[in-house]
């Protein structure tokens, strides 16, 4: 009888605790639900999204500068009248003439040809790079808006997207636990 009485008292205490903390539990459920909705509204998926957005933002903000620099470098290497390629071609013709007269200059000719090929490759890469630069004001606006949304979440829930997603997981577990306490109270009443 004594054992049953002690068990009954323990169940009554647990029930009293759960019933007294019902308002607190409901407040916590509301708060966690709000936090989860706020995080879910932003639809975070990639833990590295904040870093990739910042990198893209830097490129979009500096698109005009990048385009100017790459096209100017391309022109300097390849298109201008006194371009590096033209200068190297002229030097190559002169070294070829040297080589015809003095075969010991063969190594110089090979080095010059290698330099020309390298300069041509760089020029082509610069032209290709410039063709992929996109100064899209709408994309820049979207990226800035997305960064602002993530920044709002970072102030509240973590310093990185990874930390925000971890906070979301913890909040989800806490919410499930609080919602399950109704079942616990029913089980205690049954006991």
PDB file of C-alpha atoms in Angstrom:
ATOM      1  CA  UNK A   1       0.000   0.000   0.000  1.00  0.00           C
ATOM      2  CA  UNK A   2       2.829   2.360   0.948  1.00  0.00           C
ATOM      3  CA  UNK A   3       4.562   1.788  -2.404  1.00  0.00           C
ATOM      4  CA  UNK A   4       1.343   2.431  -4.293  1.00  0.00           C
ATOM      5  CA  UNK A   5       0.706   5.551  -2.186  1.00  0.00           C
ATOM      6  CA  UNK A   6       4.195   6.930  -3.008  1.00  0.00           C
ATOM      7  CA  UNK A   7       3.721   6.175  -6.665  1.00  0.00           C
ATOM      8  CA  UNK A   8       0.307   7.881  -6.586  1.00  0.00           C
ATOM      9  CA  UNK A   9       1.838  10.962  -4.912  1.00  0.00           C
ATOM     10  CA  UNK A  10       4.596  11.134  -7.563  1.00  0.00           C
ATOM     11  CA  UNK A  11       2.024  10.949 -10.373  1.00  0.00           C
ATOM     12  CA  UNK A  12      -0.054  13.678  -8.680  1.00  0.00           C
ATOM     13  CA  UNK A  13       3.035  15.907  -8.450  1.00  0.00           C
ATOM     14  CA  UNK A  14       3.860  15.376 -12.131  1.00  0.00           C
ATOM     15  CA  UNK A  15       0.271  16.131 -13.074  1.00  0.00           C
ATOM     16  CA  UNK A  16       0.257  19.279 -10.946  1.00  0.00           C
ATOM     17  CA  UNK A  17       3.507  20.404 -12.567  1.00  0.00           C
ATOM     18  CA  UNK A  18       2.175  19.796 -16.063  1.00  0.00           C
ATOM     19  CA  UNK A  19      -1.117  21.535 -15.279  1.00  0.00           C
ATOM     20  CA  UNK A  20       0.552  24.507 -13.558  1.00  0.00           C
ATOM     21  CA  UNK A  21       2.976  24.955 -16.404  1.00  0.00           C
ATOM     22  CA  UNK A  22       0.237  24.683 -19.044  1.00  0.00           C
ATOM     23  CA  UNK A  23       0.220  28.434 -19.720  1.00  0.00           C
ATOM     24  CA  UNK A  24       4.011  28.444 -19.959  1.00  0.00           C
ATOM     25  CA  UNK A  25       3.855  25.447 -22.282  1.00  0.00           C
ATOM     26  CA  UNK A  26       1.291  27.139 -24.528  1.00  0.00           C
ATOM     27  CA  UNK A  27       3.413  30.312 -24.623  1.00  0.00           C
ATOM     28  CA  UNK A  28       6.449  28.236 -25.597  1.00  0.00           C
ATOM     29  CA  UNK A  29       4.475  26.418 -28.297  1.00  0.00           C
ATOM     30  CA  UNK A  30       3.330  29.767 -29.740  1.00  0.00           C
ATOM     31  CA  UNK A  31       6.848  31.212 -29.600  1.00  0.00           C
ATOM     32  CA  UNK A  32       8.465  28.166 -31.201  1.00  0.00           C
ATOM     33  CA  UNK A  33       5.764  28.071 -33.878  1.00  0.00           C
ATOM     34  CA  UNK A  34       6.437  31.735 -34.659  1.00  0.00           C
ATOM     35  CA  UNK A  35      10.204  31.189 -34.836  1.00  0.00           C
ATOM     36  CA  UNK A  36       9.851  28.167 -37.102  1.00  0.00           C
ATOM     37  CA  UNK A  37       7.458  30.039 -39.398  1.00  0.00           C
ATOM     38  CA  UNK A  38       9.878  32.969 -39.605  1.00  0.00           C
ATOM     39  CA  UNK A  39      12.777  30.682 -40.542  1.00  0.00           C
ATOM     40  CA  UNK A  40      10.698  28.561 -42.941  1.00  0.00           C
ATOM     41  CA  UNK A  41       9.430  31.681 -44.724  1.00  0.00           C
ATOM     42  CA  UNK A  42      12.988  32.368 -45.948  1.00  0.00           C
ATOM     43  CA  UNK A  43      13.283  28.776 -47.271  1.00  0.00           C
ATOM     44  CA  UNK A  44      16.901  28.104 -46.359  1.00  0.00           C
ATOM     45  CA  UNK A  45      18.296  24.960 -47.919  1.00  0.00           C
ATOM     46  CA  UNK A  46      22.045  25.287 -48.476  1.00  0.00           C
ATOM     47  CA  UNK A  47      24.193  25.836 -45.347  1.00  0.00           C
ATOM     48  CA  UNK A  48      26.685  27.778 -47.515  1.00  0.00           C
ATOM     49  CA  UNK A  49      24.073  30.037 -49.124  1.00  0.00           C
ATOM     50  CA  UNK A  50      25.126  33.169 -47.257  1.00  0.00           C
ATOM     51  CA  UNK A  51      28.719  32.814 -48.458  1.00  0.00           C
ATOM     52  CA  UNK A  52      27.750  32.169 -52.082  1.00  0.00           C
ATOM     53  CA  UNK A  53      25.341  35.123 -52.045  1.00  0.00           C
ATOM     54  CA  UNK A  54      28.036  37.456 -50.724  1.00  0.00           C
ATOM     55  CA  UNK A  55      30.434  36.285 -53.438  1.00  0.00           C
ATOM     56  CA  UNK A  56      27.783  36.775 -56.129  1.00  0.00           C
ATOM     57  CA  UNK A  57      26.925  40.195 -54.686  1.00  0.00           C
ATOM     58  CA  UNK A  58      30.558  41.265 -54.951  1.00  0.00           C
ATOM     59  CA  UNK A  59      30.646  40.202 -58.605  1.00  0.00           C
ATOM     60  CA  UNK A  60      27.345  41.908 -59.459  1.00  0.00           C
ATOM     61  CA  UNK A  61      28.287  45.163 -57.730  1.00  0.00           C
ATOM     62  CA  UNK A  62      31.630  45.229 -59.541  1.00  0.00           C
ATOM     63  CA  UNK A  63      30.383  43.893 -62.905  1.00  0.00           C
ATOM     64  CA  UNK A  64      31.135  47.091 -64.841  1.00  0.00           C
ATOM     65  CA  UNK A  65      34.620  47.312 -63.362  1.00  0.00           C
ATOM     66  CA  UNK A  66      35.324  43.637 -64.069  1.00  0.00           C
ATOM     67  CA  UNK A  67      34.092  43.959 -67.641  1.00  0.00           C
ATOM     68  CA  UNK A  68      36.220  47.059 -68.230  1.00  0.00           C
ATOM     69  CA  UNK A  69      39.352  45.503 -66.741  1.00  0.00           C
ATOM     70  CA  UNK A  70      39.012  42.205 -68.597  1.00  0.00           C
ATOM     71  CA  UNK A  71      38.289  43.855 -71.957  1.00  0.00           C
ATOM     72  CA  UNK A  72      41.145  46.340 -71.499  1.00  0.00           C
ATOM     73  CA  UNK A  73      43.552  43.522 -70.585  1.00  0.00           C
ATOM     74  CA  UNK A  74      42.354  41.497 -73.593  1.00  0.00           C
ATOM     75  CA  UNK A  75      42.866  44.481 -75.866  1.00  0.00           C
ATOM     76  CA  UNK A  76      46.329  45.116 -74.437  1.00  0.00           C
ATOM     77  CA  UNK A  77      47.325  41.510 -75.018  1.00  0.00           C
ATOM     78  CA  UNK A  78      45.607  40.804 -78.324  1.00  0.00           C
ATOM     79  CA  UNK A  79      43.692  43.525 -80.170  1.00  0.00           C
ATOM     80  CA  UNK A  80      45.588  46.795 -79.824  1.00  0.00           C
ATOM     81  CA  UNK A  81      47.931  47.861 -82.610  1.00  0.00           C
ATOM     82  CA  UNK A  82      50.898  47.594 -80.255  1.00  0.00           C
ATOM     83  CA  UNK A  83      49.466  44.570 -78.418  1.00  0.00           C
ATOM     84  CA  UNK A  84      51.635  42.093 -76.605  1.00  0.00           C
ATOM     85  CA  UNK A  85      50.785  39.458 -79.217  1.00  0.00           C
ATOM     86  CA  UNK A  86      51.850  41.758 -82.056  1.00  0.00           C
ATOM     87  CA  UNK A  87      55.085  42.606 -80.244  1.00  0.00           C
ATOM     88  CA  UNK A  88      55.796  38.934 -79.603  1.00  0.00           C
ATOM     89  CA  UNK A  89      55.118  38.081 -83.276  1.00  0.00           C
ATOM     90  CA  UNK A  90      57.572  40.751 -84.327  1.00  0.00           C
ATOM     91  CA  UNK A  91      60.160  39.499 -81.820  1.00  0.00           C
ATOM     92  CA  UNK A  92      59.573  35.915 -83.001  1.00  0.00           C
ATOM     93  CA  UNK A  93      60.297  36.882 -86.625  1.00  0.00           C
ATOM     94  CA  UNK A  94      63.516  38.531 -85.482  1.00  0.00           C
ATOM     95  CA  UNK A  95      64.583  35.532 -83.392  1.00  0.00           C
ATOM     96  CA  UNK A  96      63.745  33.193 -86.311  1.00  0.00           C
ATOM     97  CA  UNK A  97      66.126  35.277 -88.444  1.00  0.00           C
ATOM     98  CA  UNK A  98      68.709  35.000 -85.641  1.00  0.00           C
ATOM     99  CA  UNK A  99      68.160  31.239 -85.540  1.00  0.00           C
ATOM    100  CA  UNK A 100      68.730  30.900 -89.277  1.00  0.00           C
ATOM    101  CA  UNK A 101      72.076  32.595 -88.859  1.00  0.00           C
ATOM    102  CA  UNK A 102      73.023  31.110 -85.470  1.00  0.00           C
ATOM    103  CA  UNK A 103      71.437  27.727 -84.566  1.00  0.00           C
ATOM    104  CA  UNK A 104      72.388  28.281 -80.902  1.00  0.00           C
ATOM    105  CA  UNK A 105      69.334  30.584 -80.670  1.00  0.00           C
ATOM    106  CA  UNK A 106      66.935  27.617 -81.013  1.00  0.00           C
ATOM    107  CA  UNK A 107      66.194  27.636 -77.270  1.00  0.00           C
ATOM    108  CA  UNK A 108      65.314  31.331 -77.415  1.00  0.00           C
ATOM    109  CA  UNK A 109      62.926  30.673 -80.294  1.00  0.00           C
ATOM    110  CA  UNK A 110      61.209  27.869 -78.339  1.00  0.00           C
ATOM    111  CA  UNK A 111      60.903  30.105 -75.267  1.00  0.00           C
ATOM    112  CA  UNK A 112      59.429  32.921 -77.338  1.00  0.00           C
ATOM    113  CA  UNK A 113      56.937  30.567 -79.012  1.00  0.00           C
ATOM    114  CA  UNK A 114      55.923  29.267 -75.563  1.00  0.00           C
ATOM    115  CA  UNK A 115      55.453  32.838 -74.343  1.00  0.00           C
ATOM    116  CA  UNK A 116      53.285  33.667 -77.369  1.00  0.00           C
ATOM    117  CA  UNK A 117      51.117  30.602 -76.798  1.00  0.00           C
ATOM    118  CA  UNK A 118      50.758  31.505 -73.105  1.00  0.00           C
ATOM    119  CA  UNK A 119      49.805  35.113 -73.944  1.00  0.00           C
ATOM    120  CA  UNK A 120      47.280  33.900 -76.536  1.00  0.00           C
ATOM    121  CA  UNK A 121      45.770  31.532 -73.954  1.00  0.00           C
ATOM    122  CA  UNK A 122      45.480  34.341 -71.394  1.00  0.00           C
ATOM    123  CA  UNK A 123      43.890  36.637 -73.980  1.00  0.00           C
ATOM    124  CA  UNK A 124      41.335  33.990 -74.930  1.00  0.00           C
ATOM    125  CA  UNK A 125      40.576  33.321 -71.263  1.00  0.00           C
ATOM    126  CA  UNK A 126      40.086  37.051 -70.637  1.00  0.00           C
ATOM    127  CA  UNK A 127      37.697  37.328 -73.594  1.00  0.00           C
ATOM    128  CA  UNK A 128      35.777  34.292 -72.331  1.00  0.00           C
ATOM    129  CA  UNK A 129      35.711  35.707 -68.774  1.00  0.00           C
ATOM    130  CA  UNK A 130      34.368  39.051 -70.020  1.00  0.00           C
ATOM    131  CA  UNK A 131      31.646  37.369 -72.049  1.00  0.00           C
ATOM    132  CA  UNK A 132      30.263  35.744 -68.884  1.00  0.00           C
ATOM    133  CA  UNK A 133      30.062  38.915 -66.820  1.00  0.00           C
ATOM    134  CA  UNK A 134      26.443  39.893 -66.395  1.00  0.00           C
ATOM    135  CA  UNK A 135      25.537  43.296 -64.988  1.00  0.00           C
ATOM    136  CA  UNK A 136      21.937  42.382 -64.154  1.00  0.00           C
ATOM    137  CA  UNK A 137      20.322  45.000 -61.870  1.00  0.00           C
ATOM    138  CA  UNK A 138      17.313  42.758 -61.171  1.00  0.00           C
ATOM    139  CA  UNK A 139      19.552  39.898 -60.057  1.00  0.00           C
ATOM    140  CA  UNK A 140      21.545  42.314 -57.885  1.00  0.00           C
ATOM    141  CA  UNK A 141      18.316  43.535 -56.283  1.00  0.00           C
ATOM    142  CA  UNK A 142      17.188  39.944 -55.636  1.00  0.00           C
ATOM    143  CA  UNK A 143      20.577  38.985 -54.134  1.00  0.00           C
ATOM    144  CA  UNK A 144      20.546  42.053 -51.864  1.00  0.00           C
ATOM    145  CA  UNK A 145      17.010  41.202 -50.717  1.00  0.00           C
ATOM    146  CA  UNK A 146      17.990  37.613 -50.009  1.00  0.00           C
ATOM    147  CA  UNK A 147      21.063  38.735 -48.065  1.00  0.00           C
ATOM    148  CA  UNK A 148      18.833  41.077 -46.017  1.00  0.00           C
ATOM    149  CA  UNK A 149      16.409  38.228 -45.225  1.00  0.00           C
ATOM    150  CA  UNK A 150      19.246  35.981 -44.095  1.00  0.00           C
ATOM    151  CA  UNK A 151      20.802  38.836 -42.096  1.00  0.00           C
ATOM    152  CA  UNK A 152      17.533  39.266 -40.202  1.00  0.00           C
ATOM    153  CA  UNK A 153      17.565  35.576 -39.306  1.00  0.00           C
ATOM    154  CA  UNK A 154      21.274  35.732 -38.393  1.00  0.00           C
ATOM    155  CA  UNK A 155      20.598  38.447 -35.808  1.00  0.00           C
ATOM    156  CA  UNK A 156      18.026  36.222 -34.110  1.00  0.00           C
ATOM    157  CA  UNK A 157      18.988  32.603 -34.626  1.00  0.00           C
ATOM    158  CA  UNK A 158      22.684  32.192 -35.442  1.00  0.00           C
ATOM    159  CA  UNK A 159      25.693  33.751 -37.135  1.00  0.00           C
ATOM    160  CA  UNK A 160      25.582  31.514 -40.213  1.00  0.00           C
ATOM    161  CA  UNK A 161      22.955  29.711 -42.265  1.00  0.00           C
ATOM    162  CA  UNK A 162      24.310  26.469 -40.832  1.00  0.00           C
ATOM    163  CA  UNK A 163      23.652  27.718 -37.265  1.00  0.00           C
ATOM    164  CA  UNK A 164      20.179  28.948 -38.240  1.00  0.00           C
ATOM    165  CA  UNK A 165      19.308  25.524 -39.656  1.00  0.00           C
ATOM    166  CA  UNK A 166      20.642  23.876 -36.472  1.00  0.00           C
ATOM    167  CA  UNK A 167      18.486  26.236 -34.372  1.00  0.00           C
ATOM    168  CA  UNK A 168      15.487  25.270 -36.502  1.00  0.00           C
ATOM    169  CA  UNK A 169      16.098  21.577 -35.836  1.00  0.00           C
ATOM    170  CA  UNK A 170      16.324  22.166 -32.062  1.00  0.00           C
ATOM    171  CA  UNK A 171      13.179  24.310 -32.097  1.00  0.00           C
ATOM    172  CA  UNK A 172      11.317  21.604 -34.023  1.00  0.00           C
ATOM    173  CA  UNK A 173      12.330  18.963 -31.474  1.00  0.00           C
ATOM    174  CA  UNK A 174      11.309  21.247 -28.575  1.00  0.00           C
ATOM    175  CA  UNK A 175       7.947  21.964 -30.196  1.00  0.00           C
ATOM    176  CA  UNK A 176       7.273  18.273 -30.744  1.00  0.00           C
ATOM    177  CA  UNK A 177       8.188  17.606 -27.127  1.00  0.00           C
ATOM    178  CA  UNK A 178       5.874  20.342 -25.834  1.00  0.00           C
ATOM    179  CA  UNK A 179       3.031  19.137 -28.030  1.00  0.00           C
ATOM    180  CA  UNK A 180       3.546  15.598 -26.743  1.00  0.00           C
ATOM    181  CA  UNK A 181       3.099  16.721 -23.122  1.00  0.00           C
ATOM    182  CA  UNK A 182      -0.711  16.528 -23.628  1.00  0.00           C
ATOM    183  CA  UNK A 183      -0.240  12.826 -24.197  1.00  0.00           C
ATOM    184  CA  UNK A 184       1.955  12.637 -21.092  1.00  0.00           C
ATOM    185  CA  UNK A 185      -0.771  14.293 -18.978  1.00  0.00           C
ATOM    186  CA  UNK A 186      -3.375  11.869 -20.307  1.00  0.00           C
ATOM    187  CA  UNK A 187      -1.055   8.967 -19.514  1.00  0.00           C
ATOM    188  CA  UNK A 188      -0.512  10.295 -15.974  1.00  0.00           C
ATOM    189  CA  UNK A 189      -4.272  10.687 -15.410  1.00  0.00           C
ATOM    190  CA  UNK A 190      -4.710   7.115 -16.568  1.00  0.00           C
ATOM    191  CA  UNK A 191      -2.036   5.934 -14.136  1.00  0.00           C
TER     192      UNK A 191
END
